[in-house]
Short mmCIF file of C-alpha atoms in Angstrom, two decimals:
data_model
loop_
_atom_site.label_atom_id
_atom_site.label_comp_id
_atom_site.label_asym_id
_atom_site.label_seq_id
_atom_site.Cartn_x
_atom_site.Cartn_y
_atom_site.Cartn_z
CA MET A 239 70.81 83.94 191.54
CA SER A 240 70.50 87.86 191.63
CA ALA A 241 74.16 87.79 193.24
CA GLN A 242 75.18 87.60 189.37
CA PRO A 243 73.80 91.00 187.62
CA LYS A 244 75.40 92.67 190.65
CA LYS A 245 79.10 91.17 190.05
CA LYS A 246 78.56 92.98 186.28
CA ARG A 247 77.72 96.00 187.22
CA GLY A 248 80.76 95.82 189.54
CA ILE A 249 83.54 95.07 187.02
CA LEU A 250 81.92 97.78 184.42
CA ALA A 251 81.88 100.13 187.56
CA GLY A 252 85.38 99.25 187.93
CA ILE A 253 86.71 100.04 184.00
CA PHE A 254 85.09 103.37 184.23
CA LEU A 255 85.00 104.55 187.79
CA VAL A 256 88.26 103.19 189.82
CA ASP A 257 91.05 105.91 189.39
CA PRO A 258 89.18 107.79 186.76
CA TRP A 259 91.65 110.83 186.77
CA ARG A 260 94.44 108.65 185.77
CA LYS A 261 92.26 107.07 183.21
CA LEU A 262 91.50 110.76 181.73
CA LEU A 263 95.22 111.70 181.87
CA ALA A 264 96.20 108.50 179.54
CA LEU A 265 93.41 109.74 177.01
CA GLY A 266 94.53 112.83 177.05
CA LEU A 267 98.42 111.93 176.27
CA GLY A 268 97.06 109.69 173.48
CA PHE A 269 94.81 112.25 171.74
CA ILE A 270 98.14 114.41 172.19
CA SER A 271 100.09 112.06 170.42
CA TRP A 272 97.98 111.47 167.61
CA TYR A 273 97.49 115.28 166.87
CA TYR A 274 101.33 115.66 166.87
CA VAL A 275 101.71 112.93 164.47
CA SER A 276 98.96 114.22 162.31
CA THR A 277 100.15 117.66 161.91
CA LYS A 278 103.80 117.19 162.50
CA ILE A 279 105.34 114.29 160.37
CA THR A 280 105.27 115.49 156.66
CA ASN A 281 103.78 112.88 154.22
CA THR A 282 104.92 112.94 150.49
CA LYS A 283 103.00 111.93 147.90
CA VAL A 284 103.44 112.00 143.64
CA LEU A 285 100.12 111.82 141.84
CA LEU A 286 100.03 111.22 137.67
CA PHE A 287 97.15 113.52 136.47
CA ARG A 288 96.17 113.84 132.92
CA VAL A 289 96.13 117.24 131.56
CA THR A 290 92.86 118.60 130.01
CA PRO A 291 91.81 122.03 128.68
CA VAL A 292 88.89 123.75 129.49
CA ARG A 293 86.90 126.83 128.54
CA ALA A 294 88.58 129.69 130.19
CA GLY A 295 86.08 130.64 133.08
CA LYS A 296 84.80 127.18 133.50
CA ALA A 297 83.28 126.79 137.06
CA GLU A 298 83.37 123.19 136.91
CA TYR A 299 86.59 121.09 136.26
CA ASN A 300 87.60 117.63 135.45
CA ALA A 301 88.32 115.03 138.14
CA ASN A 302 91.96 113.00 138.03
CA ALA A 303 93.23 115.70 135.58
CA LEU A 304 95.46 119.10 135.44
CA ASN A 305 92.59 121.55 134.26
CA ILE A 306 94.08 124.15 131.53
CA PRO A 307 91.80 127.25 131.05
CA VAL A 308 92.58 128.00 127.38
CA PRO A 309 91.88 131.73 126.54
CA GLU A 310 89.29 132.38 124.01
CA GLY A 311 90.75 132.12 120.16
CA PHE A 312 93.15 129.81 121.07
CA VAL A 313 93.96 125.94 121.92
CA LEU A 314 96.32 124.02 123.75
CA TRP A 315 98.24 122.22 120.94
CA SER A 316 100.85 120.35 123.16
CA VAL A 317 102.38 119.73 126.99
CA ASN A 318 106.02 119.13 127.70
CA GLY A 319 106.66 119.13 123.36
CA VAL A 320 103.64 115.74 123.46
CA PRO A 321 100.74 116.99 121.08
CA MET A 322 97.10 116.93 122.59
CA GLU A 323 95.57 114.04 120.45
CA LYS A 324 97.97 111.52 123.00
CA LYS A 325 96.64 112.25 125.94
CA PRO A 326 99.88 114.02 127.96
CA LYS A 327 100.13 113.50 131.67
CA VAL A 328 101.86 115.45 134.24
CA ARG A 329 103.61 114.18 137.70
CA ILE A 330 102.85 116.31 140.49
CA LEU A 331 104.19 116.16 143.98
CA PHE A 332 102.72 116.98 147.01
CA GLN A 333 103.59 117.59 150.92
CA GLY A 334 102.20 118.42 154.06
CA PRO A 335 101.00 116.93 157.17
CA HIS A 336 99.51 113.48 157.46
CA ASN A 337 96.00 115.03 158.28
CA ARG A 338 95.96 117.85 155.44
CA MET A 339 97.66 115.07 153.14
CA GLN A 340 94.76 112.22 153.43
CA LYS A 341 92.70 114.74 151.12
CA ILE A 342 95.26 114.22 148.30
CA THR A 343 94.39 111.44 146.01
CA GLU A 344 94.52 110.47 142.47
CA TYR A 345 90.77 112.04 142.05
CA LEU A 346 91.95 115.61 142.72
CA ARG A 347 90.39 118.69 140.41
CA LEU A 348 93.49 120.70 139.99
CA ALA A 349 93.96 123.59 137.39
CA VAL A 350 96.71 126.57 136.42
CA LEU A 351 95.92 129.51 137.86
CA SER A 352 93.70 131.33 134.39
CA GLU A 353 96.11 134.82 135.57
CA ARG A 354 98.76 132.96 134.23
CA LEU A 355 97.45 132.44 131.04
CA THR A 356 96.66 136.42 130.27
CA LYS A 357 99.59 136.36 128.50
CA VAL A 358 99.05 133.78 125.42
CA SER A 359 98.59 136.07 122.01
CA LYS A 360 99.41 135.20 118.69
CA GLY A 361 103.01 136.52 119.36
CA ASN A 362 103.98 134.56 122.67
CA LEU A 363 102.69 130.96 122.22
CA ARG A 364 104.92 129.34 125.11
CA ILE A 365 104.12 129.42 128.29
CA GLU A 366 106.04 128.08 131.34
CA ILE A 367 103.63 126.86 134.25
CA LYS A 368 105.68 126.43 137.63
CA ALA A 369 103.78 124.67 141.04
CA GLU A 370 102.61 127.73 142.63
CA ASP A 371 100.59 128.38 139.68
CA ILE A 372 98.68 125.00 140.38
CA VAL A 373 95.97 125.25 142.73
CA VAL A 374 92.82 123.09 144.09
CA PRO A 375 89.86 125.42 143.05
CA GLN A 376 87.36 123.29 145.18
CA ASP A 377 89.61 123.15 148.33
CA PRO A 378 91.83 126.16 148.09
CA GLY A 379 93.26 124.84 151.67
CA LEU A 380 95.22 122.24 149.86
CA ASN A 381 96.92 124.77 147.42
CA ASP A 382 100.05 124.97 149.64
CA LEU A 383 100.27 121.11 149.18
CA VAL A 384 101.38 121.37 146.01
CA LYS A 385 105.25 121.56 146.30
CA GLU A 386 106.68 120.58 142.77
CA ILE A 387 106.17 119.28 139.53
CA VAL A 388 108.47 116.77 138.69
CA GLY A 389 109.54 114.80 135.57
CA PRO A 390 108.96 111.30 134.31
CA ASP A 391 111.02 109.46 137.16
CA GLY A 392 109.00 111.01 139.87
CA ARG A 393 111.80 113.00 141.54
CA THR A 394 113.65 115.58 139.43
CA PRO A 395 111.63 118.68 138.99
CA ALA A 396 110.26 119.89 135.48
CA PRO A 397 108.98 122.88 134.42
CA LEU A 398 105.27 122.32 132.76
CA VAL A 399 105.61 124.02 129.00
CA LEU A 400 102.60 124.38 127.69
CA ASP A 401 102.53 125.44 123.52
CA PHE A 402 99.03 127.32 122.46
CA GLU A 403 97.77 127.42 119.02
CA GLU A 404 95.68 130.15 117.24
CA TYR A 405 92.34 128.07 116.94
CA LEU A 406 90.94 129.42 113.05
CA ARG A 407 86.99 129.43 112.49
CA LYS A 408 85.31 128.84 109.42
CA VAL A 409 87.80 128.52 106.77
CA PRO A 410 86.48 127.78 103.59
CA PHE A 411 86.94 124.26 101.54
CA VAL A 412 86.45 122.26 98.52
CA LEU A 413 85.37 118.73 98.71
CA GLY A 414 87.08 116.74 96.27
CA LYS A 415 86.96 113.16 95.14
CA GLY A 416 89.09 111.88 96.91
CA GLU A 417 88.04 112.94 100.35
CA THR A 418 86.52 109.52 101.33
CA ARG A 419 87.43 106.02 100.45
CA VAL A 420 85.08 103.41 99.66
CA VAL A 421 85.00 99.76 101.97
CA GLY A 422 83.23 96.91 100.33
CA THR A 423 82.92 95.93 97.06
CA ALA A 424 79.63 94.18 97.27
CA CYS A 425 77.49 96.69 95.27
CA PRO A 426 73.59 96.22 94.82
CA GLU A 427 72.67 93.41 92.44
CA GLY A 428 72.77 94.70 88.78
CA TYR A 429 74.85 97.44 89.53
CA GLU A 430 78.91 98.23 89.44
CA ILE A 431 80.32 101.55 90.85
CA ASP A 432 81.08 103.88 87.23
CA PRO A 433 84.54 104.33 86.85
CA ASP A 434 84.46 106.82 84.78
CA LYS A 435 82.58 109.04 87.12
CA GLY A 436 83.82 110.20 90.46
CA ILE A 437 82.20 110.60 94.03
CA TRP A 438 80.80 114.19 94.39
CA PHE A 439 79.20 115.69 97.69
CA THR A 440 75.92 118.33 98.63
CA PRO A 441 77.14 120.39 99.80
CA SER A 442 80.70 120.86 97.77
CA GLN A 443 81.91 123.36 99.80
CA VAL A 444 81.85 123.19 103.96
CA GLU A 445 83.74 125.04 106.69
CA LEU A 446 86.84 123.99 108.81
CA SER A 447 87.57 124.99 112.37
CA GLY A 448 90.47 124.05 114.35
CA PRO A 449 93.85 124.68 115.42
CA GLY A 450 96.10 126.91 112.40
CA LYS A 451 98.83 124.55 112.38
CA VAL A 452 96.25 121.75 110.93
CA ILE A 453 93.79 123.98 109.06
CA ASN A 454 96.80 125.41 107.35
CA GLY A 455 100.05 123.30 107.94
CA GLU A 456 98.09 119.55 107.59
CA ILE A 457 95.10 120.28 104.92
CA LEU A 458 95.12 122.82 103.23
CA ASN A 459 98.50 123.44 102.13
CA ARG A 460 98.95 119.59 102.10
CA PRO A 461 97.05 117.94 99.00
CA LEU A 462 95.96 114.59 98.57
CA PRO A 463 97.11 111.77 98.67
CA HIS A 464 99.85 113.31 101.14
CA ARG A 465 97.51 113.65 104.09
CA GLU A 466 94.39 111.63 105.42
CA ARG A 467 91.21 112.15 103.57
CA LEU A 468 89.16 114.83 105.24
CA LEU A 469 85.99 112.34 105.57
CA GLU A 470 85.39 109.39 106.85
CA ASP A 471 84.99 106.31 104.92
CA PHE A 472 81.97 105.31 102.47
CA LEU A 473 80.55 101.70 103.78
CA LEU A 474 79.13 99.99 100.30
CA HIS A 475 77.32 97.12 100.90
CA SER A 476 74.66 95.17 98.41
CA ASP A 477 71.35 95.99 100.71
CA ALA A 478 72.56 99.95 99.63
CA ARG A 479 69.46 101.76 98.34
CA VAL A 480 69.83 102.87 94.52
CA ARG A 481 68.38 106.32 93.47
CA ARG A 482 68.45 107.86 90.11
CA SER A 483 69.72 111.36 90.05
CA PRO A 484 67.83 113.67 87.82
CA THR A 485 71.10 114.93 86.26
CA GLU A 486 73.90 112.04 87.52
CA GLY A 487 72.34 109.09 86.92
CA TRP A 488 71.98 105.99 89.19
CA GLU A 489 73.67 106.35 92.73
CA ILE A 490 73.95 105.67 96.22
CA VAL A 491 74.15 108.57 98.93
CA ALA A 492 75.74 108.44 102.21
CA ARG A 493 75.83 110.70 105.02
CA LEU A 494 79.88 111.41 106.14
CA GLY A 495 81.04 113.21 109.03
CA LEU A 496 84.86 114.21 109.46
CA SER A 497 87.28 111.40 109.95
CA THR A 498 88.24 110.29 113.73
CA ALA A 499 91.89 111.31 112.91
CA TRP A 500 90.96 115.01 112.45
CA ILE A 501 88.65 115.11 114.81
CA ALA A 502 91.66 113.67 117.50
CA LYS A 503 93.45 116.89 116.20
CA GLY A 504 90.78 119.51 117.56
CA VAL A 505 89.13 120.20 113.35
CA THR A 506 85.34 120.50 113.66
CA LEU A 507 83.09 120.70 110.21
CA PHE A 508 80.44 122.55 108.91
CA PRO A 509 77.74 121.13 108.00
CA ALA A 510 78.84 118.34 110.21
CA GLN A 511 77.78 115.70 107.81
CA VAL A 512 77.58 116.14 103.92
CA GLU A 513 75.93 113.71 101.36
CA ALA A 514 78.37 111.61 99.36
CA HIS A 515 77.29 110.36 95.67
CA LEU A 516 78.71 107.75 94.69
CA PRO A 517 77.94 107.07 90.44
CA LEU A 518 77.06 103.27 89.51
CA ARG A 519 76.21 101.89 86.81
CA ARG A 520 74.22 98.99 85.66
CA VAL A 521 75.43 95.87 84.79
CA PRO A 522 73.08 94.06 82.13
CA SER A 523 72.92 90.15 82.42
CA LEU A 524 73.13 88.29 79.03
CA ILE A 525 70.10 86.21 77.43
CA ASN A 526 71.39 83.56 75.74
CA ILE A 527 69.76 83.18 72.36
CA PRO A 528 72.41 81.52 70.05
CA ARG A 529 72.57 81.87 66.48
CA LEU A 530 70.23 85.34 66.52
CA ARG A 531 70.65 87.06 62.97
CA ILE A 532 68.50 90.39 62.42
CA PRO A 533 68.12 91.79 58.74
CA VAL A 534 69.65 95.37 58.09
CA GLU A 535 66.92 97.86 57.08
CA PHE A 536 67.23 101.48 55.93
CA SER A 537 65.28 104.53 57.67
CA GLY A 538 64.97 108.34 56.58
CA PRO A 539 64.11 110.35 53.47
CA GLY A 540 64.96 108.50 50.60
CA ALA A 541 65.41 105.21 52.12
CA SER A 542 64.06 102.92 49.30
CA ASN A 543 66.70 104.58 47.25
CA TRP A 544 69.74 102.71 49.05
CA LYS A 545 70.74 99.18 48.57
CA ILE A 546 73.20 96.49 50.44
CA VAL A 547 75.92 96.13 48.19
CA LYS A 548 75.94 93.08 46.33
CA ASP A 549 77.58 89.52 47.99
CA THR A 550 77.01 91.50 51.62
CA HIS A 551 75.20 89.34 54.25
CA PRO A 552 71.83 92.05 54.86
CA ASP A 553 71.83 90.81 58.73
CA ARG A 554 73.96 91.01 61.63
CA PRO A 555 74.63 88.53 64.47
CA VAL A 556 72.96 90.33 67.60
CA ILE A 557 73.93 89.96 71.62
CA VAL A 558 70.73 90.73 73.93
CA TYR A 559 71.55 91.91 77.29
CA VAL A 560 68.77 93.24 79.92
CA TYR A 561 69.40 95.08 83.11
CA ASN A 562 65.84 93.73 84.91
CA LYS A 563 65.80 90.30 84.45
CA ASN A 564 61.98 90.27 86.25
CA TYR A 565 60.88 92.75 83.51
CA TRP A 566 62.03 91.07 81.30
CA TRP A 567 60.39 87.46 81.90
CA ARG A 568 57.17 89.38 82.35
CA VAL A 569 57.28 91.22 78.79
CA ILE A 570 58.67 87.87 76.70
CA ASN A 571 55.67 86.01 78.49
CA GLY A 572 53.03 88.38 77.83
CA VAL A 573 52.31 88.61 81.63
CA THR A 574 51.31 92.04 83.94
CA LEU A 575 52.40 90.06 87.03
CA PRO A 576 55.51 88.58 88.35
CA SER A 577 56.14 85.22 86.97
CA ARG A 578 56.48 82.77 89.48
CA SER A 579 58.79 81.13 87.04
CA ASN A 580 62.13 82.37 85.25
CA LYS A 581 62.99 79.60 83.03
CA GLU A 582 64.28 80.59 80.32
CA ASP A 583 61.94 80.51 77.12
CA LYS A 584 64.65 80.76 74.29
CA VAL A 585 61.53 80.29 71.32
CA ALA A 586 59.96 82.97 73.05
CA GLN A 587 62.86 85.36 73.65
CA GLU A 588 63.66 84.93 69.80
CA LYS A 589 60.38 85.60 68.71
CA TRP A 590 60.14 88.59 70.86
CA VAL A 591 63.57 90.15 69.96
CA LEU A 592 62.81 89.69 66.12
CA ASN A 593 59.21 90.71 66.64
CA ASN A 594 60.20 94.12 68.24
CA VAL A 595 64.21 94.93 67.57
CA ARG A 596 65.05 96.81 64.40
CA LEU A 597 68.54 97.05 63.13
CA MET A 598 68.89 100.70 61.34
CA VAL A 599 70.83 102.50 59.01
CA ASN A 600 69.96 106.20 58.61
CA VAL A 601 69.98 106.99 55.06
CA SER A 602 70.36 111.25 56.45
CA TYR A 603 73.90 110.68 56.98
CA LEU A 604 75.16 109.10 53.87
CA ASP A 605 75.71 111.26 50.18
CA PRO A 606 73.77 110.27 47.10
CA LYS A 607 76.00 112.15 45.50
CA LYS A 608 79.32 110.34 46.20
CA PRO A 609 80.16 107.55 43.31
CA GLY A 610 80.20 104.00 44.93
CA GLU A 611 79.49 102.23 48.01
CA GLN A 612 79.78 103.68 51.25
CA SER A 613 80.20 102.41 54.29
CA ALA A 614 77.05 102.74 56.54
CA TYR A 615 76.77 102.48 60.50
CA ILE A 616 74.00 100.18 61.60
CA HIS A 617 72.09 101.29 64.98
CA TRP A 618 69.77 99.52 66.21
CA VAL A 619 66.13 100.56 67.71
CA LEU A 620 62.95 99.04 69.98
CA LEU A 621 59.59 99.51 68.58
CA PRO A 622 56.93 100.82 70.38
CA TYR A 623 55.42 98.48 73.21
CA GLU A 624 52.37 98.94 75.24
CA LYS A 625 51.48 95.62 76.71
CA ASP A 626 53.39 95.81 80.05
CA VAL A 627 53.10 100.00 81.14
CA LEU A 628 55.87 98.60 83.63
CA PHE A 629 58.07 97.70 81.01
CA ASN A 630 60.94 100.61 80.31
CA PRO A 631 63.06 100.27 77.10
CA ALA A 632 66.28 101.32 78.42
CA ASP A 633 66.22 97.84 80.11
CA ILE A 634 67.23 96.41 77.21
CA LYS A 635 70.49 96.42 75.27
CA VAL A 636 71.41 95.18 72.00
CA GLU A 637 74.84 94.63 70.82
CA VAL A 638 75.78 94.24 66.86
CA ARG A 639 78.47 91.59 66.63
CA GLU A 640 81.03 90.86 63.25
CA SER A 641 80.82 94.94 62.46
CA ASP A 642 78.53 97.70 63.28
CA ARG A 643 79.19 98.98 59.66
CA ILE A 644 77.77 97.49 56.22
CA PRO A 645 78.71 98.70 52.67
CA VAL A 646 75.58 100.20 50.55
CA ILE A 647 75.29 102.03 47.55
CA TRP A 648 72.41 104.93 46.07
CA SER A 649 70.46 103.26 43.46
CA PRO A 650 68.51 106.10 41.71
CA PRO A 651 64.80 105.83 41.32
CA ALA A 652 63.70 103.83 38.18
CA GLY A 653 63.94 106.15 34.94
CA LYS A 654 66.62 108.51 36.75
CA LYS A 655 70.56 108.28 36.64
CA GLY A 656 72.29 109.84 39.57
CA LYS A 657 75.40 111.62 39.01
CA GLY A 658 77.28 109.44 41.43
CA GLN A 659 76.15 106.59 39.51
CA GLY A 660 78.27 107.34 35.97
CA GLY A 661 75.11 109.35 34.71
CA LYS A 662 75.39 112.59 32.59
CA GLY A 663 73.14 114.15 34.73
#
């Protein structure tokens, strides 16, 4: 049993100790061959990099990108004619020894020398970049491996043409009602968009910053509808909160930012969001009270001296609308708490209307000296109602049917004759 371990040690000793010089020579020759291949055999790679603008003097660069340090007051507009909004890319050919080329991957951080872009000015907005202008900032030892900028085929040399544009700051712009689009038609219950009013904004004037070609050429000098709206869409939905403006009436307010189309073109907005006010109007509900008629009365100084022309209906049919049905049920039922049942009680509704709604002719607008009958305008009024403090008279609307005018005639007080009625005066 003791002979077996000795045999194993003999085999291992033979591998490492028998003829050691020859083995060392073979190992040395292998290393020399590997070193020769790694340093003398040339490899070539063509890699695709996105072009990314960075602030001049920035210490950090984006990976998998050719970083362009943009001078202050300018913006990179296009690369080889491809606008930056379309995310242009560039192919670069690397060449060098095998051992060094192992560090060349698609995650490399490349940059154009800042000194190469110092010539950018208002009168010189196009710069042509060559391979020797491209460096590896975080590993300068790889700079000499950048051999060529190539075209789409990956073989033919092609210069990199950078077009810059002046960057404008804080250009004033007045927001018009068409700068957003209302998306959706589901207004909150009881409301609809007011077609007689347009969207308005707070603040009404903003400041735009961005490339001069966009600010001047595509926004300021191109009015709607010949360009994209400036603001994002106004999303309208049935759960939106309705509020009452002190000056503009009912409205929905939303905070809107810049449209993504303009953001992609390098435009910024100050303030970043504005309040968009969408005007609404209330939609009344019809109260079904068949054959409801209300007598016409006179009001104003001398009202008792006016009469409705003979053989004329002294009343008018009316239609009643309400803007808040919940309050309406409470009013006609004489309760102050929400009713569990909103059942239509036509008798109670008709009784309430006859007791509280009046059709009036204001005689102040009539001329007692005018001979013959006159056509008087009929308006409706709501009598003071105090049973429900929550009841708002504006929640009811009355529509006069057949005609909102009625023929009337002046009748002088007893014992007097008016000139307008054939008297001698």
